[in-house]
Amino acid sequence: MRQESEKTSVQDDILYTITSIQRFATHDGPGIRTVVFFKGCPLHCPWCANPETWQKEPELFHDDSLCTGCGRCVLVCPKRAVAVIDGKARVNRRICDGCAKCTDACLNKAMEVTGKRMTIPEILVEIRKDDEYYQASGGGITLSGGEIFAQDPVPLLKALKEQGYHTAVETEGAYGLEKLEQAMPWIDLVYHDVKHCDPAKLKKFTGADFAEITDHLRYLKDSGKPVIIRIPVIPGFNLDELEDIRMYVKELGFDRIQLLPFHPMGKGKWQKLDRQYPYEQTPMMDKTQLESFRDEATEIGGH
Ligand code: SF4
Ligand code: SF4
């Protein structure tokens, strides 16, 4: 990283919508990292651990377990988007615009807005807090989501590289290839999701286009940049076809694969968004279930 006095000026007129900035991450690239989670995703995978990243706009989390039904939120909502029904606040999400007035009014912290607008300088303030740790560990910054290309990550990536940070991105390839091409000069490492190699199944479960994702993967292979393929392993979706998926990835020329066993840790967030979690009854996968897939190219990651 450059010293403070050497830092170049950065663009300050762009507003990113960020769900969180996680410090001291150790599983999303080399060394100690800060992970910036972007809001917005073109896919809607039913096992998603971060469903609050689907929409680009800020959204309201409502925690039923904390709500006493006091109605303070009803009184302050300028949109009349909230009512108390059967002793609990209920939000009309078609009307709510995430203004956050109810979060200030609620004494029980049952309302919370997810998604904060931040400029690049504001994001950099958070990132710089851990400069000494990145330096000591060979770490850096990872952009994740959601799908980072649902917004335009290039100005932020460019600012990060100009400030001397190692940059990694986590992406899934469901967007125009030109966006990735424009960003590549500012990216040091790519984590790319591969969810399935059966086009019909991929489309049905996630909405993704297999041909488009394959184009992205071919481009990445040709780019010569380091790429790690991540396969979320989901019972009832791809667990039984895992070997076929690994073969597809290997045939494309990739030799680093991480298998991420299913975990239901997003369940609470689905509930707070009033969405039915399709994997409610599916238990967390035991990593040892995947041991037989471990080889020189494949590691078992996750929880
Ligand atoms: S103010 Fe909070 S506790 Fe009261 S009804 Fe609204 S969400 Fe529930
Ligand atoms: S975030 Fe704003 S619009 Fe939405 S329920 Fe709360 S007060 Fe109403």
PDB file of C-alpha atoms and ligand atoms in Angstrom:
ATOM      1  CA  MET A   1       0.000   0.000   0.000  1.00  0.00           C
ATOM      2  CA  ARG A   2       1.120   3.508  -0.668  1.00  0.00           C
ATOM      3  CA  GLN A   3       1.789   5.896   2.150  1.00  0.00           C
ATOM      4  CA  GLU A   4      -0.956   8.461   2.891  1.00  0.00           C
ATOM      5  CA  SER A   5       1.017  11.284   1.245  1.00  0.00           C
ATOM      6  CA  GLU A   6       1.391   9.297  -1.990  1.00  0.00           C
ATOM      7  CA  LYS A   7      -2.258   8.344  -2.364  1.00  0.00           C
ATOM      8  CA  THR A   8      -3.890   9.520  -5.573  1.00  0.00           C
ATOM      9  CA  SER A   9      -7.234  11.304  -5.652  1.00  0.00           C
ATOM     10  CA  VAL A  10     -10.223   8.994  -6.127  1.00  0.00           C
ATOM     11  CA  GLN A  11     -13.590   9.425  -7.790  1.00  0.00           C
ATOM     12  CA  ASP A  12     -16.097  10.575  -5.176  1.00  0.00           C
ATOM     13  CA  ASP A  13     -19.305  10.970  -7.197  1.00  0.00           C
ATOM     14  CA  ILE A  14     -20.314   7.301  -7.390  1.00  0.00           C
ATOM     15  CA  LEU A  15     -22.631   5.720  -4.840  1.00  0.00           C
ATOM     16  CA  TYR A  16     -22.310   1.991  -4.310  1.00  0.00           C
ATOM     17  CA  THR A  17     -24.967   0.076  -2.403  1.00  0.00           C
ATOM     18  CA  ILE A  18     -23.119  -2.133   0.068  1.00  0.00           C
ATOM     19  CA  THR A  19     -24.681  -4.622   2.485  1.00  0.00           C
ATOM     20  CA  SER A  20     -21.598  -4.982   4.682  1.00  0.00           C
ATOM     21  CA  ILE A  21     -17.850  -4.580   4.898  1.00  0.00           C
ATOM     22  CA  GLN A  22     -16.330  -7.542   6.667  1.00  0.00           C
ATOM     23  CA  ARG A  23     -12.872  -7.151   8.164  1.00  0.00           C
ATOM     24  CA  PHE A  24     -10.318  -9.859   8.988  1.00  0.00           C
ATOM     25  CA  ALA A  25     -11.611 -12.380   6.444  1.00  0.00           C
ATOM     26  CA  THR A  26      -9.260 -15.290   5.784  1.00  0.00           C
ATOM     27  CA  HIS A  27     -11.131 -17.486   3.260  1.00  0.00           C
ATOM     28  CA  ASP A  28     -11.588 -15.110   0.324  1.00  0.00           C
ATOM     29  CA  GLY A  29      -8.090 -14.661  -1.032  1.00  0.00           C
ATOM     30  CA  PRO A  30      -4.532 -14.621   0.279  1.00  0.00           C
ATOM     31  CA  GLY A  31      -3.706 -13.200   3.699  1.00  0.00           C
ATOM     32  CA  ILE A  32      -5.974 -11.093   5.871  1.00  0.00           C
ATOM     33  CA  ARG A  33      -8.631  -9.355   3.824  1.00  0.00           C
ATOM     34  CA  THR A  34     -11.526  -6.975   3.936  1.00  0.00           C
ATOM     35  CA  VAL A  35     -14.551  -8.196   1.977  1.00  0.00           C
ATOM     36  CA  VAL A  36     -16.923  -5.606   0.519  1.00  0.00           C
ATOM     37  CA  PHE A  37     -20.376  -7.087  -0.177  1.00  0.00           C
ATOM     38  CA  PHE A  38     -22.236  -5.491  -3.092  1.00  0.00           C
ATOM     39  CA  LYS A  39     -26.031  -5.409  -3.251  1.00  0.00           C
ATOM     40  CA  GLY A  40     -27.776  -6.704  -6.380  1.00  0.00           C
ATOM     41  CA  CYS A  41     -27.820 -10.089  -8.121  1.00  0.00           C
ATOM     42  CA  PRO A  42     -29.462 -11.255 -11.366  1.00  0.00           C
ATOM     43  CA  LEU A  43     -29.820 -14.809 -10.017  1.00  0.00           C
ATOM     44  CA  HIS A  44     -32.009 -16.052  -7.199  1.00  0.00           C
ATOM     45  CA  CYS A  45     -30.489 -19.311  -5.997  1.00  0.00           C
ATOM     46  CA  PRO A  46     -32.876 -20.948  -3.523  1.00  0.00           C
ATOM     47  CA  TRP A  47     -30.030 -21.881  -1.143  1.00  0.00           C
ATOM     48  CA  CYS A  48     -28.600 -18.321  -1.088  1.00  0.00           C
ATOM     49  CA  ALA A  49     -26.881 -17.396   2.191  1.00  0.00           C
ATOM     50  CA  ASN A  50     -27.135 -13.659   1.431  1.00  0.00           C
ATOM     51  CA  PRO A  51     -30.676 -13.075   0.121  1.00  0.00           C
ATOM     52  CA  GLU A  52     -30.460  -9.433   1.195  1.00  0.00           C
ATOM     53  CA  THR A  53     -28.080  -8.923  -1.728  1.00  0.00           C
ATOM     54  CA  TRP A  54     -30.645  -9.806  -4.427  1.00  0.00           C
ATOM     55  CA  GLN A  55     -32.224  -6.385  -4.852  1.00  0.00           C
ATOM     56  CA  LYS A  56     -30.054  -3.423  -5.711  1.00  0.00           C
ATOM     57  CA  GLU A  57     -31.954  -1.066  -3.439  1.00  0.00           C
ATOM     58  CA  PRO A  58     -31.788  -0.925   0.382  1.00  0.00           C
ATOM     59  CA  GLU A  59     -34.329  -3.253   2.038  1.00  0.00           C
ATOM     60  CA  LEU A  60     -35.869  -3.678   5.446  1.00  0.00           C
ATOM     61  CA  PHE A  61     -35.027  -6.588   7.724  1.00  0.00           C
ATOM     62  CA  HIS A  62     -37.788  -7.242  10.258  1.00  0.00           C
ATOM     63  CA  ASP A  63     -37.017  -9.586  13.145  1.00  0.00           C
ATOM     64  CA  ASP A  64     -40.262 -11.113  14.432  1.00  0.00           C
ATOM     65  CA  SER A  65     -38.546 -12.522  17.498  1.00  0.00           C
ATOM     66  CA  LEU A  66     -37.664  -8.996  18.700  1.00  0.00           C
ATOM     67  CA  CYS A  67     -40.965  -7.355  17.759  1.00  0.00           C
ATOM     68  CA  THR A  68     -43.406  -6.672  20.616  1.00  0.00           C
ATOM     69  CA  GLY A  69     -46.091  -5.235  18.355  1.00  0.00           C
ATOM     70  CA  CYS A  70     -45.880  -1.822  20.052  1.00  0.00           C
ATOM     71  CA  GLY A  71     -46.751   0.004  16.809  1.00  0.00           C
ATOM     72  CA  ARG A  72     -44.178   2.807  17.050  1.00  0.00           C
ATOM     73  CA  CYS A  73     -43.030   1.935  13.522  1.00  0.00           C
ATOM     74  CA  VAL A  74     -46.607   2.320  12.225  1.00  0.00           C
ATOM     75  CA  LEU A  75     -46.797   5.848  13.581  1.00  0.00           C
ATOM     76  CA  VAL A  76     -43.610   7.070  11.889  1.00  0.00           C
ATOM     77  CA  CYS A  77     -43.817   5.331   8.505  1.00  0.00           C
ATOM     78  CA  PRO A  78     -44.402   8.037   5.877  1.00  0.00           C
ATOM     79  CA  LYS A  79     -45.465   5.458   3.295  1.00  0.00           C
ATOM     80  CA  ARG A  80     -47.974   3.632   5.504  1.00  0.00           C
ATOM     81  CA  ALA A  81     -46.055   0.503   4.614  1.00  0.00           C
ATOM     82  CA  VAL A  82     -46.218  -1.135   8.018  1.00  0.00           C
ATOM     83  CA  ALA A  83     -49.101  -2.399  10.167  1.00  0.00           C
ATOM     84  CA  VAL A  84     -49.338  -4.498  13.323  1.00  0.00           C
ATOM     85  CA  ILE A  85     -51.186  -7.718  12.636  1.00  0.00           C
ATOM     86  CA  ASP A  86     -51.671 -10.426  15.260  1.00  0.00           C
ATOM     87  CA  GLY A  87     -49.219  -8.682  17.562  1.00  0.00           C
ATOM     88  CA  LYS A  88     -46.346  -8.332  15.082  1.00  0.00           C
ATOM     89  CA  ALA A  89     -45.311  -5.621  12.627  1.00  0.00           C
ATOM     90  CA  ARG A  90     -45.936  -6.565   8.996  1.00  0.00           C
ATOM     91  CA  VAL A  91     -44.236  -4.660   6.176  1.00  0.00           C
ATOM     92  CA  ASN A  92     -45.788  -4.123   2.774  1.00  0.00           C
ATOM     93  CA  ARG A  93     -42.617  -4.504   0.739  1.00  0.00           C
ATOM     94  CA  ARG A  94     -44.201  -3.192  -2.453  1.00  0.00           C
ATOM     95  CA  ILE A  95     -44.599   0.173  -0.740  1.00  0.00           C
ATOM     96  CA  CYS A  96     -41.626   0.321   1.669  1.00  0.00           C
ATOM     97  CA  ASP A  97     -38.736   2.311   0.210  1.00  0.00           C
ATOM     98  CA  GLY A  98     -36.199   1.525   2.934  1.00  0.00           C
ATOM     99  CA  CYS A  99     -36.225   5.070   4.324  1.00  0.00           C
ATOM    100  CA  ALA A 100     -35.259   3.688   7.776  1.00  0.00           C
ATOM    101  CA  LYS A 101     -37.584   5.936   9.804  1.00  0.00           C
ATOM    102  CA  CYS A 102     -39.009   2.854  11.524  1.00  0.00           C
ATOM    103  CA  THR A 103     -35.542   1.630  12.511  1.00  0.00           C
ATOM    104  CA  ASP A 104     -35.010   4.795  14.535  1.00  0.00           C
ATOM    105  CA  ALA A 105     -38.464   4.490  16.119  1.00  0.00           C
ATOM    106  CA  CYS A 106     -38.206   0.836  17.110  1.00  0.00           C
ATOM    107  CA  LEU A 107     -36.852   0.498  20.641  1.00  0.00           C
ATOM    108  CA  ASN A 108     -36.370  -3.245  20.256  1.00  0.00           C
ATOM    109  CA  LYS A 109     -34.089  -3.191  17.210  1.00  0.00           C
ATOM    110  CA  ALA A 110     -36.625  -5.315  15.336  1.00  0.00           C
ATOM    111  CA  MET A 111     -36.251  -3.167  12.198  1.00  0.00           C
ATOM    112  CA  GLU A 112     -32.987  -2.727  10.337  1.00  0.00           C
ATOM    113  CA  VAL A 113     -32.213  -1.462   6.851  1.00  0.00           C
ATOM    114  CA  THR A 114     -29.785  -3.578   4.865  1.00  0.00           C
ATOM    115  CA  GLY A 115     -27.910  -1.752   2.119  1.00  0.00           C
ATOM    116  CA  LYS A 116     -25.965   1.431   2.639  1.00  0.00           C
ATOM    117  CA  ARG A 117     -25.015   3.948  -0.057  1.00  0.00           C
ATOM    118  CA  MET A 118     -21.292   4.591   0.073  1.00  0.00           C
ATOM    119  CA  THR A 119     -18.843   6.584  -2.021  1.00  0.00           C
ATOM    120  CA  ILE A 120     -15.424   5.206  -2.885  1.00  0.00           C
ATOM    121  CA  PRO A 121     -13.695   7.497  -0.349  1.00  0.00           C
ATOM    122  CA  GLU A 122     -16.081   6.228   2.353  1.00  0.00           C
ATOM    123  CA  ILE A 123     -15.322   2.607   1.465  1.00  0.00           C
ATOM    124  CA  LEU A 124     -11.594   3.372   1.482  1.00  0.00           C
ATOM    125  CA  VAL A 125     -11.847   4.787   5.001  1.00  0.00           C
ATOM    126  CA  GLU A 126     -13.056   1.364   6.195  1.00  0.00           C
ATOM    127  CA  ILE A 127     -10.483  -0.511   4.148  1.00  0.00           C
ATOM    128  CA  ARG A 128      -7.525   1.544   5.363  1.00  0.00           C
ATOM    129  CA  LYS A 129      -8.216   0.615   8.979  1.00  0.00           C
ATOM    130  CA  ASP A 130      -6.433  -2.691   8.359  1.00  0.00           C
ATOM    131  CA  ASP A 131      -3.561  -1.593   6.118  1.00  0.00           C
ATOM    132  CA  GLU A 132      -0.942  -2.954   8.497  1.00  0.00           C
ATOM    133  CA  TYR A 133      -2.626  -6.383   8.532  1.00  0.00           C
ATOM    134  CA  TYR A 134      -2.774  -6.603   4.731  1.00  0.00           C
ATOM    135  CA  GLN A 135       0.871  -5.653   4.569  1.00  0.00           C
ATOM    136  CA  ALA A 136       1.982  -8.146   7.206  1.00  0.00           C
ATOM    137  CA  SER A 137      -0.069 -11.053   5.810  1.00  0.00           C
ATOM    138  CA  GLY A 138       0.071 -10.440   2.056  1.00  0.00           C
ATOM    139  CA  GLY A 139      -3.656  -9.769   2.128  1.00  0.00           C
ATOM    140  CA  GLY A 140      -5.915  -7.280   0.405  1.00  0.00           C
ATOM    141  CA  ILE A 141      -9.468  -6.537  -0.616  1.00  0.00           C
ATOM    142  CA  THR A 142     -12.160  -8.865  -1.979  1.00  0.00           C
ATOM    143  CA  LEU A 143     -15.334  -7.658  -3.668  1.00  0.00           C
ATOM    144  CA  SER A 144     -18.270 -10.024  -3.244  1.00  0.00           C
ATOM    145  CA  GLY A 145     -22.053  -9.995  -3.249  1.00  0.00           C
ATOM    146  CA  GLY A 146     -24.614 -10.564  -4.554  1.00  0.00           C
ATOM    147  CA  GLU A 147     -23.058 -10.223  -7.959  1.00  0.00           C
ATOM    148  CA  ILE A 148     -20.571  -7.362  -8.042  1.00  0.00           C
ATOM    149  CA  PHE A 149     -21.234  -6.775 -11.744  1.00  0.00           C
ATOM    150  CA  ALA A 150     -24.859  -5.899 -10.987  1.00  0.00           C
ATOM    151  CA  GLN A 151     -23.242  -2.551 -10.116  1.00  0.00           C
ATOM    152  CA  ASP A 152     -20.140  -1.218 -11.851  1.00  0.00           C
ATOM    153  CA  PRO A 153     -17.146  -2.335  -9.760  1.00  0.00           C
ATOM    154  CA  VAL A 154     -14.531  -0.823 -12.107  1.00  0.00           C
ATOM    155  CA  PRO A 155     -14.126   2.614 -10.446  1.00  0.00           C
ATOM    156  CA  LEU A 156     -13.692   0.984  -7.031  1.00  0.00           C
ATOM    157  CA  LEU A 157     -11.311  -1.690  -8.358  1.00  0.00           C
ATOM    158  CA  LYS A 158      -9.316   0.980 -10.129  1.00  0.00           C
ATOM    159  CA  ALA A 159      -9.076   3.063  -6.949  1.00  0.00           C
ATOM    160  CA  LEU A 160      -7.986   0.000  -4.974  1.00  0.00           C
ATOM    161  CA  LYS A 161      -5.229  -0.874  -7.445  1.00  0.00           C
ATOM    162  CA  GLU A 162      -4.053   2.724  -7.616  1.00  0.00           C
ATOM    163  CA  GLN A 163      -3.733   2.637  -3.834  1.00  0.00           C
ATOM    164  CA  GLY A 164      -1.641  -0.519  -4.056  1.00  0.00           C
ATOM    165  CA  TYR A 165      -4.104  -3.134  -2.767  1.00  0.00           C
ATOM    166  CA  HIS A 166      -4.257  -6.759  -3.911  1.00  0.00           C
ATOM    167  CA  THR A 167      -7.759  -7.240  -5.366  1.00  0.00           C
ATOM    168  CA  ALA A 168      -9.908 -10.354  -5.588  1.00  0.00           C
ATOM    169  CA  VAL A 169     -13.460 -10.641  -6.875  1.00  0.00           C
ATOM    170  CA  GLU A 170     -16.165 -13.259  -6.365  1.00  0.00           C
ATOM    171  CA  THR A 171     -18.497 -13.559  -9.344  1.00  0.00           C
ATOM    172  CA  GLU A 172     -20.864 -15.967 -11.085  1.00  0.00           C
ATOM    173  CA  GLY A 173     -20.794 -14.921 -14.739  1.00  0.00           C
ATOM    174  CA  ALA A 174     -24.475 -14.041 -15.284  1.00  0.00           C
ATOM    175  CA  TYR A 175     -23.940 -10.692 -17.029  1.00  0.00           C
ATOM    176  CA  GLY A 176     -22.410  -9.362 -20.241  1.00  0.00           C
ATOM    177  CA  LEU A 177     -18.825 -10.505 -20.766  1.00  0.00           C
ATOM    178  CA  GLU A 178     -17.730  -6.972 -21.662  1.00  0.00           C
ATOM    179  CA  LYS A 179     -18.198  -5.960 -18.013  1.00  0.00           C
ATOM    180  CA  LEU A 180     -15.663  -8.552 -16.901  1.00  0.00           C
ATOM    181  CA  GLU A 181     -13.287  -7.591 -19.722  1.00  0.00           C
ATOM    182  CA  GLN A 182     -13.370  -3.945 -18.608  1.00  0.00           C
ATOM    183  CA  ALA A 183     -12.624  -4.888 -15.005  1.00  0.00           C
ATOM    184  CA  MET A 184      -9.833  -7.402 -15.612  1.00  0.00           C
ATOM    185  CA  PRO A 185      -6.912  -4.910 -15.654  1.00  0.00           C
ATOM    186  CA  TRP A 186      -7.745  -4.082 -12.023  1.00  0.00           C
ATOM    187  CA  ILE A 187      -8.248  -7.622 -10.724  1.00  0.00           C
ATOM    188  CA  ASP A 188      -5.506  -9.870  -9.316  1.00  0.00           C
ATOM    189  CA  LEU A 189      -7.552 -12.974  -8.488  1.00  0.00           C
ATOM    190  CA  VAL A 190     -10.980 -14.271  -9.549  1.00  0.00           C
ATOM    191  CA  TYR A 191     -13.225 -16.654  -7.633  1.00  0.00           C
ATOM    192  CA  HIS A 192     -15.812 -17.896 -10.128  1.00  0.00           C
ATOM    193  CA  ASP A 193     -18.906 -19.871  -9.180  1.00  0.00           C
ATOM    194  CA  VAL A 194     -19.848 -22.958 -11.136  1.00  0.00           C
ATOM    195  CA  LYS A 195     -23.181 -24.251  -9.928  1.00  0.00           C
ATOM    196  CA  HIS A 196     -24.040 -26.899 -12.508  1.00  0.00           C
ATOM    197  CA  CYS A 197     -23.093 -28.257 -15.916  1.00  0.00           C
ATOM    198  CA  ASP A 198     -26.646 -29.232 -16.886  1.00  0.00           C
ATOM    199  CA  PRO A 199     -28.020 -26.156 -18.710  1.00  0.00           C
ATOM    200  CA  ALA A 200     -31.683 -26.970 -18.039  1.00  0.00           C
ATOM    201  CA  LYS A 201     -31.158 -27.612 -14.341  1.00  0.00           C
ATOM    202  CA  LEU A 202     -28.995 -24.525 -13.956  1.00  0.00           C
ATOM    203  CA  LYS A 203     -31.649 -22.361 -15.613  1.00  0.00           C
ATOM    204  CA  LYS A 204     -34.500 -23.893 -13.636  1.00  0.00           C
ATOM    205  CA  PHE A 205     -32.919 -23.510 -10.191  1.00  0.00           C
ATOM    206  CA  THR A 206     -30.946 -20.273 -10.554  1.00  0.00           C
ATOM    207  CA  GLY A 207     -32.038 -18.496 -13.752  1.00  0.00           C
ATOM    208  CA  ALA A 208     -28.445 -18.574 -15.077  1.00  0.00           C
ATOM    209  CA  ASP A 209     -27.547 -19.179 -18.713  1.00  0.00           C
ATOM    210  CA  PHE A 210     -25.024 -22.004 -19.061  1.00  0.00           C
ATOM    211  CA  ALA A 211     -23.614 -20.802 -22.418  1.00  0.00           C
ATOM    212  CA  GLU A 212     -23.003 -17.318 -21.030  1.00  0.00           C
ATOM    213  CA  ILE A 213     -21.184 -18.674 -17.978  1.00  0.00           C
ATOM    214  CA  THR A 214     -19.072 -20.987 -20.134  1.00  0.00           C
ATOM    215  CA  ASP A 215     -18.064 -17.971 -22.267  1.00  0.00           C
ATOM    216  CA  HIS A 216     -16.926 -16.154 -19.116  1.00  0.00           C
ATOM    217  CA  LEU A 217     -14.923 -19.155 -17.964  1.00  0.00           C
ATOM    218  CA  ARG A 218     -13.202 -19.541 -21.356  1.00  0.00           C
ATOM    219  CA  TYR A 219     -12.325 -15.856 -21.335  1.00  0.00           C
ATOM    220  CA  LEU A 220     -10.908 -16.129 -17.806  1.00  0.00           C
ATOM    221  CA  LYS A 221      -8.823 -19.171 -18.734  1.00  0.00           C
ATOM    222  CA  ASP A 222      -7.379 -17.304 -21.741  1.00  0.00           C
ATOM    223  CA  SER A 223      -6.684 -14.203 -19.618  1.00  0.00           C
ATOM    224  CA  GLY A 224      -3.962 -16.022 -17.698  1.00  0.00           C
ATOM    225  CA  LYS A 225      -5.125 -14.493 -14.408  1.00  0.00           C
ATOM    226  CA  PRO A 226      -5.322 -16.732 -11.328  1.00  0.00           C
ATOM    227  CA  VAL A 227      -8.810 -18.244 -11.081  1.00  0.00           C
ATOM    228  CA  ILE A 228     -10.310 -20.414  -8.370  1.00  0.00           C
ATOM    229  CA  ILE A 229     -13.550 -22.184  -9.232  1.00  0.00           C
ATOM    230  CA  ARG A 230     -16.065 -22.468  -6.433  1.00  0.00           C
ATOM    231  CA  ILE A 231     -18.783 -25.106  -6.551  1.00  0.00           C
ATOM    232  CA  PRO A 232     -21.525 -24.732  -3.934  1.00  0.00           C
ATOM    233  CA  VAL A 233     -22.539 -28.311  -3.160  1.00  0.00           C
ATOM    234  CA  ILE A 234     -26.292 -28.415  -2.686  1.00  0.00           C
ATOM    235  CA  PRO A 235     -28.282 -31.571  -1.842  1.00  0.00           C
ATOM    236  CA  GLY A 236     -31.123 -32.086  -4.323  1.00  0.00           C
ATOM    237  CA  PHE A 237     -29.506 -29.758  -6.849  1.00  0.00           C
ATOM    238  CA  ASN A 238     -25.968 -30.823  -7.737  1.00  0.00           C
ATOM    239  CA  LEU A 239     -24.642 -33.227  -5.096  1.00  0.00           C
ATOM    240  CA  ASP A 240     -25.372 -36.266  -7.269  1.00  0.00           C
ATOM    241  CA  GLU A 241     -23.739 -34.706 -10.339  1.00  0.00           C
ATOM    242  CA  LEU A 242     -20.663 -33.329  -8.602  1.00  0.00           C
ATOM    243  CA  GLU A 243     -18.243 -35.502 -10.549  1.00  0.00           C
ATOM    244  CA  ASP A 244     -19.700 -34.323 -13.889  1.00  0.00           C
ATOM    245  CA  ILE A 245     -19.379 -30.702 -12.791  1.00  0.00           C
ATOM    246  CA  ARG A 246     -15.766 -31.185 -11.736  1.00  0.00           C
ATOM    247  CA  MET A 247     -15.007 -32.805 -15.101  1.00  0.00           C
ATOM    248  CA  TYR A 248     -16.572 -29.851 -16.932  1.00  0.00           C
ATOM    249  CA  VAL A 249     -14.399 -27.452 -14.923  1.00  0.00           C
ATOM    250  CA  LYS A 250     -11.229 -29.477 -15.470  1.00  0.00           C
ATOM    251  CA  GLU A 251     -11.902 -29.801 -19.209  1.00  0.00           C
ATOM    252  CA  LEU A 252     -12.050 -26.004 -19.380  1.00  0.00           C
ATOM    253  CA  GLY A 253      -8.480 -26.067 -18.049  1.00  0.00           C
ATOM    254  CA  PHE A 254      -8.921 -24.979 -14.428  1.00  0.00           C
ATOM    255  CA  ASP A 255      -6.828 -26.730 -11.817  1.00  0.00           C
ATOM    256  CA  ARG A 256      -8.059 -25.063  -8.610  1.00  0.00           C
ATOM    257  CA  ILE A 257     -11.514 -26.004  -7.387  1.00  0.00           C
ATOM    258  CA  GLN A 258     -13.115 -25.373  -4.015  1.00  0.00           C
ATOM    259  CA  LEU A 259     -16.171 -27.353  -2.988  1.00  0.00           C
ATOM    260  CA  LEU A 260     -18.398 -25.383  -0.629  1.00  0.00           C
ATOM    261  CA  PRO A 261     -20.717 -27.729   1.298  1.00  0.00           C
ATOM    262  CA  PHE A 262     -24.274 -26.492   1.858  1.00  0.00           C
ATOM    263  CA  HIS A 263     -25.001 -24.655   5.082  1.00  0.00           C
ATOM    264  CA  PRO A 264     -28.344 -23.125   6.091  1.00  0.00           C
ATOM    265  CA  MET A 265     -26.803 -20.022   7.677  1.00  0.00           C
ATOM    266  CA  GLY A 266     -28.874 -17.657   5.538  1.00  0.00           C
ATOM    267  CA  LYS A 267     -32.150 -18.948   7.027  1.00  0.00           C
ATOM    268  CA  GLY A 268     -32.586 -16.067   9.488  1.00  0.00           C
ATOM    269  CA  LYS A 269     -32.108 -13.492   6.730  1.00  0.00           C
ATOM    270  CA  TRP A 270     -34.796 -15.128   4.577  1.00  0.00           C
ATOM    271  CA  GLN A 271     -37.156 -14.873   7.529  1.00  0.00           C
ATOM    272  CA  LYS A 272     -36.265 -11.218   8.158  1.00  0.00           C
ATOM    273  CA  LEU A 273     -37.133 -10.457   4.523  1.00  0.00           C
ATOM    274  CA  ASP A 274     -40.474 -12.330   4.853  1.00  0.00           C
ATOM    275  CA  ARG A 275     -39.363 -14.929   2.327  1.00  0.00           C
ATOM    276  CA  GLN A 276     -39.926 -18.669   2.597  1.00  0.00           C
ATOM    277  CA  TYR A 277     -36.529 -20.429   2.748  1.00  0.00           C
ATOM    278  CA  PRO A 278     -36.735 -23.503   0.481  1.00  0.00           C
ATOM    279  CA  TYR A 279     -33.928 -25.268   2.362  1.00  0.00           C
ATOM    280  CA  GLU A 280     -35.552 -24.836   5.780  1.00  0.00           C
ATOM    281  CA  GLN A 281     -35.517 -28.571   6.457  1.00  0.00           C
ATOM    282  CA  THR A 282     -32.149 -29.352   4.853  1.00  0.00           C
ATOM    283  CA  PRO A 283     -29.406 -29.936   7.432  1.00  0.00           C
ATOM    284  CA  MET A 284     -25.909 -28.506   7.157  1.00  0.00           C
ATOM    285  CA  MET A 285     -23.678 -30.791   5.083  1.00  0.00           C
ATOM    286  CA  ASP A 286     -20.831 -32.469   6.861  1.00  0.00           C
ATOM    287  CA  LYS A 287     -17.545 -31.659   5.098  1.00  0.00           C
ATOM    288  CA  THR A 288     -16.451 -35.272   5.444  1.00  0.00           C
ATOM    289  CA  GLN A 289     -19.202 -36.227   2.955  1.00  0.00           C
ATOM    290  CA  LEU A 290     -17.051 -34.645   0.253  1.00  0.00           C
ATOM    291  CA  GLU A 291     -13.703 -36.213   1.200  1.00  0.00           C
ATOM    292  CA  SER A 292     -13.838 -38.682  -1.694  1.00  0.00           C
ATOM    293  CA  PHE A 293     -13.758 -35.733  -4.135  1.00  0.00           C
ATOM    294  CA  ARG A 294     -10.559 -34.275  -2.726  1.00  0.00           C
ATOM    295  CA  ASP A 295      -7.651 -34.478  -5.186  1.00  0.00           C
ATOM    296  CA  GLU A 296      -4.707 -32.365  -6.378  1.00  0.00           C
ATOM    297  CA  ALA A 297      -7.132 -29.888  -7.978  1.00  0.00           C
ATOM    298  CA  THR A 298      -9.944 -29.945  -5.449  1.00  0.00           C
ATOM    299  CA  GLU A 299     -10.094 -28.683  -1.904  1.00  0.00           C
ATOM    300  CA  ILE A 300     -13.021 -28.720   0.503  1.00  0.00           C
ATOM    301  CA  GLY A 301     -13.824 -25.253   1.781  1.00  0.00           C
ATOM    302  CA  GLY A 302     -16.651 -23.625   3.669  1.00  0.00           C
ATOM    303  CA  HIS A 303     -17.751 -23.940   7.293  1.00  0.00           C
TER     304      HIS A 303
HETATM  305  S1  SF4 B   1     -41.607  -0.478  16.609  1.00  0.00           S
HETATM  306 FE1  SF4 B   1     -40.396  -2.383  16.615  1.00  0.00          FE
HETATM  307  S2  SF4 B   1     -41.249  -3.650  18.254  1.00  0.00           S
HETATM  308 FE2  SF4 B   1     -42.751  -2.009  17.796  1.00  0.00          FE
HETATM  309  S3  SF4 B   1     -44.149  -2.985  16.309  1.00  0.00           S
HETATM  310 FE3  SF4 B   1     -42.582  -1.882  15.149  1.00  0.00          FE
HETATM  311  S4  SF4 B   1     -41.001  -3.444  14.743  1.00  0.00           S
HETATM  312 FE4  SF4 B   1     -42.307  -4.258  16.374  1.00  0.00          FE
HETATM  313  S1  SF4 B   2     -38.278   1.663   6.008  1.00  0.00           S
HETATM  314 FE1  SF4 B   2     -39.504   3.574   5.828  1.00  0.00          FE
HETATM  315  S2  SF4 B   2     -41.094   3.048   4.312  1.00  0.00           S
HETATM  316 FE2  SF4 B   2     -40.232   1.104   5.041  1.00  0.00          FE
HETATM  317  S3  SF4 B   2     -41.575   0.463   6.717  1.00  0.00           S
HETATM  318 FE3  SF4 B   2     -39.839   1.583   7.618  1.00  0.00          FE
HETATM  319  S4  SF4 B   2     -40.581   3.695   7.784  1.00  0.00           S
HETATM  320 FE4  SF4 B   2     -41.950   2.650   6.352  1.00  0.00          FE
END
